[in-house]
Amino acid sequence: MFLGKHSRAVFIIVTVTFLVASVFAVGRVIARFGIVKRHGWDDYVFIAAWILAFGLSFTVGFGTSMDFGDGDGDTTRLRTQYTAMVMFIPALMTAKISILLLYLDIARQSQKFLRVGSYITLAVVSVGSAILTFMTALRCRPVEAAYNFATRDPSCIPIQNIWLSAWPINIATELAILILPIPALATLPLTPWRKSMVILSFILGVIFIGVIDVTRIYNLQLAVIDLEQATAPRSVNVGMALLWSAVEVNTAVIGAAIPTLSPVIRRLAPSNALCLTSHGSTRTLRQSSPSQTGSQNSPSPNALEHHSNRAGFHSTPPTIPEQATVYFDFINLEQPKCIVDMRGSECVKYCAVINLLLFLNGFIYSMLFSINSSIPIVKARTQAVGMVSACYVGAGILSPTIGCAILLCVGLKATIATSLAISCVGTLIFWPCGAVGSYPGFVVGNIMVGASLGIMEIVATTRRPGS
């Protein structure tokens, strides 16, 4: 069946990771459909991601059984390889969409930052996955040339270039999924140990996805180098990239299932091991102060009953808390304290954030100009001037429009998060552009980094003592 030890190892790794992902997926399905008996769009999308993960794992396993690395002219192998390439982006992005829909369900009644950030990330993931899927499927003209080397006069975009270009979107969305729930989870009224476990349950899978994504991109970068030096067949490197692609998708399925497994864990673990104190229990309804009565973000009785039932508590609470809270599994999200109501000692950390932004602003400026001066593809003076001008275009044009709009409409914290997110995406663009030697890509990266630096300046100079 297998033509070499390498193919056997790839088959075993892909199969084992999918089986582990299936165990977590079955646990989530049992928790939502069997124990809690309340499910939504996030569960349906998760099941679709699980099915796509099976399709990708089966395709990669079937291809490795015939050895991806040999016989570049074999049409069957090339068709299998082409199918796996096309399925990767939809499978990964579907798993991310299920996580974001879960965030939106949690932040339905409160946590505006989590809700708005999830909507923005969801839009980026949806649009990016659609574009990248069509680019991968239609990268050759005619399309048949992607899996048939006998096609005459083909014109193809290398798959390595497409995946390297998609890497900033993958990493940026993974970082967003990682960071978005942390502010809400950090305010939970739990003991430090339980709070750490809750946060870890949300971010553990995303961390593994990011690590595997970096490994996959590293193999793609080696593939580009080998192609330029003609030292290895194309399918050898793409086969390794497909291995890590399947592992990444299976890990994404695991990460999407982990936050919803608490009902199953409560059923399997001894009851005394999961005993909650009155301080950390989500069964205890905290009464708000009189000043919080009639809050705009207060959830309705139906919303409270909905979240309590999804958490596995089927009895309706006897009283309705007036404070804006959201009940989900074992967490209780509360509205953060307003900054104008804080004492002087409580504002120290926010002043530290502003100072940190100013430091990052100067540090990124220095690093950006240093990198621009050492890029090998920039050989003419006009190209160097163009890259520096692109940075100032982003800072002078995009940052006032985007930064001021977000600051006025959403708030200071959202503006800080937006500036850091844009800086992250702009910085991540440099790696694939350096690998494929794309000057326009460097220009786009400079525009985005410049815009983020301008927004940081707006944030740092907006809130001053006494203003």
XYZ file of C-alpha atoms in Angstrom:
467
model
C 0.000 0.000 0.000
C 2.710 2.506 1.035
C 5.717 3.154 -1.174
C 8.049 4.311 1.600
C 8.526 4.863 5.323
C 7.948 8.585 4.874
C 4.462 8.007 3.446
C 3.603 5.591 6.253
C 4.654 8.130 8.888
C 2.582 10.871 7.250
C -0.459 8.597 7.084
C -0.157 7.656 10.759
C 0.237 11.275 11.902
C -2.760 12.506 9.911
C -4.948 9.605 11.031
C -4.056 9.937 14.712
C -4.650 13.695 14.781
C -8.037 13.277 13.105
C -9.066 10.565 15.560
C -8.119 12.804 18.484
C -10.065 15.678 16.911
C -13.045 13.349 16.456
C -13.021 12.477 20.165
C -13.251 16.173 21.067
C -15.866 16.756 18.365
C -18.049 13.925 19.654
C -17.706 15.393 23.143
C -18.972 18.768 21.947
C -21.885 17.218 20.055
C -22.874 15.182 23.121
C -22.609 18.257 25.361
C -24.707 20.498 23.131
C -27.235 18.084 21.671
C -27.405 15.477 24.442
C -26.740 17.138 27.809
C -27.516 20.834 27.389
C -29.987 20.235 24.538
C -29.555 23.788 23.300
C -27.564 24.435 20.150
C -27.082 27.166 17.593
C -25.292 28.150 14.429
C -21.891 27.754 16.050
C -22.615 24.046 16.571
C -23.799 23.519 13.001
C -20.744 25.275 11.592
C -18.547 23.199 13.892
C -20.048 19.990 12.505
C -19.349 21.274 8.983
C -15.731 21.951 9.988
C -15.478 18.424 11.380
C -16.749 16.982 8.081
C -14.288 19.092 6.079
C -11.475 17.990 8.396
C -12.399 14.379 7.655
C -12.371 15.094 3.931
C -8.959 16.761 4.089
C -7.462 14.043 6.302
C -8.851 11.309 4.054
C -7.515 13.021 0.938
C -4.034 13.503 2.396
C -4.014 9.933 3.714
C -5.125 8.572 0.345
C -2.468 10.609 -1.422
C 0.317 9.498 0.899
C -0.697 5.867 0.366
C 0.430 6.418 -3.225
C 3.399 8.540 -2.093
C 2.994 12.239 -2.872
C 6.702 12.556 -3.397
C 7.076 10.356 -6.451
C 5.712 10.452 -9.938
C 4.940 14.086 -10.647
C 3.284 13.065 -13.894
C 0.748 10.705 -12.276
C -2.655 12.305 -12.853
C -4.319 10.463 -9.946
C -1.752 11.725 -7.453
C -1.952 15.226 -8.830
C -5.756 15.200 -8.594
C -5.541 14.072 -4.980
C -2.973 16.752 -4.223
C -5.104 19.409 -5.913
C -8.198 18.348 -3.934
C -6.328 18.563 -0.632
C -5.015 22.027 -1.495
C -8.492 23.316 -2.295
C -10.050 21.825 0.865
C -7.507 23.249 3.308
C -8.661 26.884 3.434
C -12.424 26.121 3.767
C -11.798 23.524 6.480
C -9.568 25.798 8.561
C -11.723 28.887 8.170
C -14.919 26.989 9.001
C -13.399 25.933 12.325
C -12.454 29.557 13.033
C -15.953 30.740 12.126
C -17.447 28.286 14.623
C -15.218 29.725 17.365
C -16.213 33.292 16.470
C -19.910 32.387 16.448
C -19.391 30.931 19.914
C -17.872 34.264 21.024
C -20.866 36.122 19.601
C -23.232 33.879 21.516
C -21.344 34.553 24.737
C -21.256 38.339 24.154
C -24.862 38.654 23.050
C -26.032 40.783 25.996
C -22.788 42.404 27.165
C -19.059 42.656 26.434
C -19.227 45.082 23.518
C -15.510 44.733 22.766
C -15.827 40.969 22.358
C -18.931 41.327 20.217
C -17.588 44.002 17.862
C -14.187 42.329 17.583
C -15.818 38.998 16.787
C -17.926 40.567 14.034
C -14.875 42.200 12.450
C -12.794 39.037 12.668
C -15.697 37.009 11.299
C -15.928 39.311 8.281
C -12.178 39.047 7.638
C -12.240 35.254 7.956
C -15.265 34.861 5.674
C -14.066 37.189 2.921
C -10.468 35.978 3.113
C -11.433 32.303 2.998
C -13.683 32.834 -0.026
C -10.991 34.714 -1.956
C -8.207 32.276 -1.073
C -10.356 29.244 -1.893
C -11.147 30.541 -5.362
C -7.518 31.551 -5.904
C -6.375 28.039 -4.983
C -9.000 26.303 -7.110
C -8.541 28.592 -10.130
C -4.818 29.221 -9.902
C -4.155 27.715 -13.341
C -5.427 28.657 -16.760
C -6.904 26.313 -17.856
C -7.912 24.840 -14.474
C -6.965 21.334 -15.638
C -3.313 22.352 -15.739
C -3.217 22.228 -11.918
C -3.524 18.421 -11.947
C -2.523 17.485 -15.500
C 0.991 18.253 -16.673
C 0.065 17.313 -20.236
C -1.970 20.496 -20.640
C -0.562 22.740 -23.335
C 0.483 26.334 -22.677
C -0.565 26.485 -18.997
C -0.318 29.611 -16.880
C -0.280 28.926 -13.131
C 0.311 30.814 -9.900
C 2.566 28.706 -7.631
C 0.594 27.273 -4.733
C 3.437 28.215 -2.394
C 2.948 31.878 -3.267
C -0.796 31.693 -2.568
C -0.334 30.003 0.784
C 2.444 32.347 1.801
C 0.204 35.276 0.908
C -2.597 33.749 2.985
C -0.362 33.352 6.027
C -0.818 36.920 7.373
C -4.593 36.440 7.337
C -4.312 33.111 9.150
C -1.974 34.384 11.842
C -3.839 37.681 12.296
C -7.203 35.960 12.728
C -5.667 33.400 15.093
C -4.211 36.176 17.225
C -7.582 37.936 17.220
C -9.364 34.750 18.299
C -6.717 34.310 20.984
C -6.934 37.846 22.381
C -10.641 38.693 22.051
C -12.009 36.663 24.999
C -9.160 37.425 27.405
C -10.448 40.858 28.633
C -13.868 39.372 29.363
C -12.520 36.232 31.003
C -9.997 38.176 33.098
C -12.839 39.935 34.956
C -14.542 36.738 36.096
C -15.311 36.546 39.850
C -13.390 33.278 40.235
C -10.386 32.071 42.153
C -7.069 32.510 40.302
C -6.847 28.768 39.630
C -10.336 28.510 38.127
C -9.891 31.737 36.192
C -6.645 30.403 34.706
C -8.356 27.163 33.708
C -11.219 29.032 32.022
C -8.846 31.257 30.048
C -6.685 28.270 29.152
C -9.700 26.367 27.838
C -10.381 29.183 25.378
C -6.844 29.912 24.184
C -5.119 26.518 24.338
C -6.337 25.310 20.960
C -5.579 28.637 19.278
C -1.998 28.555 20.579
C -1.430 25.114 19.076
C -2.986 26.239 15.789
C -0.561 29.176 15.609
C 2.473 26.993 16.340
C 1.472 24.470 13.673
C 0.736 27.276 11.207
C 4.256 28.652 11.659
C 5.673 25.146 11.080
C 3.605 24.768 7.921
C 4.707 28.127 6.580
C 8.329 27.240 7.344
C 7.978 24.156 5.154
C 6.402 26.291 2.441
C 9.305 28.724 2.623
C 11.708 25.805 2.196
C 9.636 24.745 -0.794
C 10.052 28.170 -2.392
C 13.824 28.057 -1.827
C 14.042 24.548 -3.286
C 12.036 25.612 -6.310
C 14.327 28.559 -6.955
C 17.428 26.377 -6.604
C 15.826 23.361 -8.356
C 17.131 21.023 -5.656
C 13.948 19.086 -4.900
C 10.763 18.014 -6.682
C 7.779 20.231 -6.189
C 5.512 17.497 -4.818
C 7.909 16.530 -2.004
C 7.639 19.950 -0.388
C 3.934 20.313 -1.103
C 3.355 16.875 0.413
C 4.987 17.994 3.669
C 2.940 21.188 3.601
C -0.241 19.146 3.147
C 0.714 17.021 6.149
C 0.950 20.083 8.384
C -2.194 21.508 6.776
C -4.209 18.453 7.833
C -2.707 18.577 11.332
C -3.557 22.284 11.605
C -7.184 21.733 10.595
C -7.570 18.853 13.061
C -6.047 21.015 15.788
C -8.509 23.794 14.920
C -11.383 21.344 15.417
C -9.968 20.443 18.835
C -9.600 24.122 19.770
C -13.197 24.840 18.749
C -14.489 21.967 20.890
C -12.542 22.553 24.121
C -14.536 25.557 25.510
C -17.821 23.618 25.287
C -16.790 20.384 27.006
C -17.568 21.398 30.600
C -20.986 19.608 30.712
C -19.312 16.373 29.609
C -16.504 16.845 32.134
C -19.048 17.412 34.905
C -20.768 14.165 33.973
C -17.553 12.136 33.819
C -15.634 13.635 36.761
C -16.607 13.101 40.416
C -19.032 15.726 41.668
C -16.871 16.678 44.647
C -13.923 17.394 42.339
C -15.905 20.045 40.509
C -17.588 21.566 43.555
C -17.913 25.316 43.130
C -17.707 27.824 45.910
C -20.281 30.532 46.255
C -17.685 32.988 44.973
C -17.078 31.182 41.699
C -20.370 29.418 41.084
C -22.421 30.444 38.108
C -25.543 29.178 39.878
C -25.368 32.078 42.336
C -27.067 35.180 41.025
C -25.320 38.337 42.122
C -27.524 41.307 42.942
C -26.370 44.621 41.540
C -26.176 47.929 43.340
C -29.054 50.410 43.046
C -27.016 52.555 40.674
C -27.001 49.715 38.188
C -30.772 49.290 38.135
C -32.240 49.654 34.667
C -28.946 49.305 32.866
C -29.202 49.398 29.125
C -27.236 46.205 28.659
C -29.238 44.178 31.217
C -30.279 40.855 29.719
C -33.881 39.838 29.506
C -35.303 36.879 31.445
C -35.423 34.860 28.233
C -31.759 35.540 27.586
C -30.817 34.430 31.084
C -32.869 31.282 30.751
C -31.311 30.618 27.361
C -27.735 30.870 28.628
C -28.502 28.919 31.776
C -29.992 26.088 29.757
C -27.039 26.034 27.391
C -24.790 25.731 30.393
C -26.608 22.627 31.574
C -28.762 24.246 34.293
C -32.332 23.554 33.232
C -34.102 25.341 36.070
C -35.032 28.974 35.639
C -33.357 31.287 38.189
C -35.752 32.469 40.878
C -34.695 36.094 40.495
C -33.366 38.107 37.602
C -30.083 39.902 38.218
C -30.107 43.539 37.290
C -26.425 43.672 36.459
C -25.525 42.908 32.857
C -24.265 39.347 32.929
C -24.080 36.452 30.525
C -24.126 32.849 31.713
C -22.318 30.315 29.603
C -21.160 26.920 30.840
C -19.002 27.723 33.880
C -18.345 31.429 33.302
C -20.195 34.589 34.266
C -19.360 37.668 32.229
C -19.837 40.994 34.013
C -19.731 44.534 32.753
C -16.331 46.189 33.380
C -16.057 49.213 35.628
C -16.215 52.598 33.908
C -12.876 54.429 33.817
C -14.391 57.714 35.065
C -15.518 55.965 38.261
C -12.043 54.667 39.119
C -9.750 55.982 41.823
C -6.280 57.314 41.131
C -4.535 54.081 42.037
C -6.814 52.152 39.692
C -5.788 54.283 36.708
C -2.094 53.413 36.949
C -2.387 50.427 34.645
C -4.152 52.509 31.997
C -1.419 55.144 32.088
C 1.078 52.318 31.715
C -0.775 51.194 28.585
C -0.430 54.670 27.058
C 3.301 54.761 27.851
C 3.686 51.306 26.350
C 1.952 52.476 23.174
C 4.349 55.419 22.890
C 7.301 53.074 23.338
C 5.958 50.672 20.704
C 5.382 53.590 18.364
C 9.010 54.685 18.416
C 10.349 51.134 18.405
C 8.261 50.101 15.382
C 9.273 53.251 13.488
C 12.958 52.446 14.021
C 12.571 48.794 13.070
C 10.479 49.626 10.007
C 13.021 52.033 8.534
C 15.837 49.605 9.349
C 14.067 46.753 7.544
C 13.163 48.918 4.547
C 16.801 49.870 4.070
C 17.939 46.222 3.998
C 15.361 44.627 1.675
C 17.241 42.978 -1.238
C 14.582 43.623 -3.889
C 14.759 47.399 -3.307
C 17.562 48.363 -5.689
C 16.528 51.773 -7.034
C 16.254 55.034 -5.118
C 12.704 55.530 -6.379
C 11.676 52.188 -4.860
C 13.159 53.145 -1.491
C 11.403 56.520 -1.557
C 8.166 54.784 -2.534
C 8.284 52.471 0.486
C 8.968 55.318 2.918
C 6.226 57.389 1.301
C 3.813 54.470 1.668
C 4.409 54.483 5.418
C 3.615 58.194 5.694
C 0.570 57.812 3.428
C -0.851 55.288 5.860
C -0.022 57.489 8.855
C -1.279 60.733 7.301
C -4.394 59.598 5.428
C -5.687 56.300 6.786
C -5.013 56.805 10.487
C -7.105 60.021 10.908
C -10.085 58.539 9.087
C -10.009 55.068 10.651
C -8.654 56.011 14.075
C -10.950 58.960 14.744
C -14.014 57.069 13.534
C -13.327 54.108 15.828
C -12.432 56.381 18.752
C -15.665 58.361 18.475
C -18.002 55.470 17.707
C -16.593 52.587 19.766
C -14.133 53.854 22.347
C -10.540 54.041 23.488
C -9.926 50.347 24.126
C -11.258 49.358 20.725
C -9.005 51.958 19.081
C -5.951 50.564 20.870
C -6.870 47.033 19.827
C -7.420 48.172 16.235
C -4.034 49.879 16.023
C -2.260 46.805 17.368
C -4.221 44.527 15.029
C -3.377 46.611 11.952
C 0.275 46.719 13.011
C 0.236 42.945 13.459
C -1.212 42.332 9.993
C 1.130 44.828 8.341
C 4.165 43.274 10.015
C 3.085 39.756 9.088
C 2.887 40.760 5.428
C 6.666 41.225 5.338
C 7.464 37.501 5.713
C 5.577 36.164 2.644
C 6.627 39.202 0.615
C 10.256 38.484 1.446
C 9.813 34.816 0.514
C 8.240 35.514 -2.891
C 10.087 38.803 -3.556
C 7.003 41.004 -3.924
C 7.674 44.758 -3.931
C 3.947 45.728 -4.029
C 3.448 43.541 -0.966
C 6.109 45.493 0.925
C 4.357 48.730 -0.070
C 1.035 47.450 1.295
C 2.766 46.346 4.495
C 4.300 49.798 4.941
C 0.911 51.458 4.438
C -0.702 49.275 7.101
C 2.126 49.707 9.603
C 2.107 53.462 9.022
C -1.651 53.586 9.587
C -1.296 51.645 12.837
C 1.438 53.982 14.069
C -0.741 56.997 13.311
C -3.650 55.476 15.242
C -1.302 54.821 18.179
C -0.353 58.508 18.153
C -4.032 59.480 18.181
C -4.732 57.182 21.130
C -1.694 58.346 23.103
C -2.510 62.050 22.722
C -6.297 61.858 23.113
C -6.570 61.017 26.817
C -4.529 63.425 28.904
C -4.714 64.130 32.632
C -7.492 66.611 33.286
C -9.066 66.216 29.856
